[in-house]
Amino acid sequence: LRQSEEMYRLLVTNVDQGFCRIEVLYNENGKATDYRFYEINRVFEAMTGLKDVVGKRMREFVPDIEDWWPETYG
């Protein structure tokens, strides 16, 4: 398990593509309204300009983000 986790970490850290792992958040009607970042890599930071986002919601950084984004991810 440790070896598998280390391989995953190396892949996410060193891949030359932007990567993020998120949790989609839904309102009481089941509509996707936001998402929380659980993991990002340095390329994602460089591509988006978003820094220190792990554990935070997208709308904390871009309050007026189009509804399309969480709806698409959801």
Short mmCIF file of C-alpha atoms in Angstrom, two decimals:
data_model
loop_
_atom_site.label_atom_id
_atom_site.label_comp_id
_atom_site.label_asym_id
_atom_site.label_seq_id
_atom_site.Cartn_x
_atom_site.Cartn_y
_atom_site.Cartn_z
CA LEU A 1 0.00 0.00 0.00
CA ARG A 2 2.84 2.43 0.84
CA GLN A 3 4.51 1.73 -2.48
CA SER A 4 1.24 2.33 -4.34
CA GLU A 5 0.65 5.59 -2.47
CA GLU A 6 4.19 6.76 -3.24
CA MET A 7 3.75 5.96 -6.94
CA TYR A 8 0.49 7.94 -6.99
CA ARG A 9 2.12 10.89 -5.21
CA LEU A 10 5.06 10.91 -7.64
CA LEU A 11 2.70 10.80 -10.61
CA VAL A 12 0.55 13.68 -9.38
CA THR A 13 3.54 15.75 -8.33
CA ASN A 14 5.59 15.26 -11.49
CA VAL A 15 3.07 15.04 -14.30
CA ASP A 16 3.32 17.97 -16.73
CA GLN A 17 -0.46 18.47 -16.84
CA GLY A 18 -2.62 20.40 -14.40
CA PHE A 19 -4.32 18.11 -11.92
CA CYS A 20 -6.85 18.60 -9.16
CA ARG A 21 -9.03 16.29 -7.10
CA ILE A 22 -12.27 17.86 -5.92
CA GLU A 23 -15.47 17.10 -4.05
CA VAL A 24 -18.60 18.47 -5.71
CA LEU A 25 -20.95 20.19 -3.24
CA TYR A 26 -24.73 20.09 -3.70
CA ASN A 27 -27.54 22.22 -2.35
CA GLU A 28 -30.64 20.84 -0.60
CA ASN A 29 -32.30 20.28 -4.01
CA GLY A 30 -29.44 18.13 -5.26
CA LYS A 31 -28.02 20.78 -7.60
CA ALA A 32 -24.23 21.04 -7.82
CA THR A 33 -23.35 24.54 -6.61
CA ASP A 34 -19.67 24.52 -5.67
CA TYR A 35 -16.67 22.25 -5.21
CA ARG A 36 -13.91 21.80 -2.65
CA PHE A 37 -10.29 21.16 -3.59
CA TYR A 38 -8.66 18.12 -2.01
CA GLU A 39 -5.48 17.94 -4.03
CA ILE A 40 -3.73 19.97 -6.71
CA ASN A 41 -0.33 19.93 -8.34
CA ARG A 42 2.10 22.76 -9.16
CA VAL A 43 1.06 22.79 -12.83
CA PHE A 44 -2.59 23.36 -11.81
CA GLU A 45 -1.45 26.31 -9.67
CA ALA A 46 0.55 27.75 -12.56
CA MET A 47 -2.31 27.28 -15.05
CA THR A 48 -5.06 28.74 -12.86
CA GLY A 49 -3.18 31.19 -10.66
CA LEU A 50 -5.01 29.68 -7.67
CA LYS A 51 -2.76 29.26 -4.60
CA ASP A 52 -3.43 27.64 -1.21
CA VAL A 53 -6.77 26.19 -2.30
CA VAL A 54 -6.61 22.71 -0.73
CA GLY A 55 -9.52 22.29 1.68
CA LYS A 56 -11.29 25.38 0.36
CA ARG A 57 -14.27 25.91 -1.92
CA MET A 58 -13.98 27.35 -5.42
CA ARG A 59 -16.49 30.11 -4.64
CA GLU A 60 -14.15 31.37 -1.90
CA PHE A 61 -11.77 32.34 -4.72
CA VAL A 62 -14.21 33.09 -7.53
CA PRO A 63 -17.59 33.94 -5.94
CA ASP A 64 -19.30 34.67 -9.26
CA ILE A 65 -18.01 31.60 -11.13
CA GLU A 66 -20.48 30.44 -13.76
CA ASP A 67 -22.85 27.72 -12.54
CA TRP A 68 -21.70 25.68 -15.52
CA TRP A 69 -18.48 24.64 -13.70
CA PRO A 70 -19.93 22.86 -10.65
CA GLU A 71 -22.85 21.54 -12.70
CA THR A 72 -20.44 20.02 -15.23
CA TYR A 73 -18.25 18.44 -12.55
CA GLY A 74 -21.33 17.22 -10.68
#
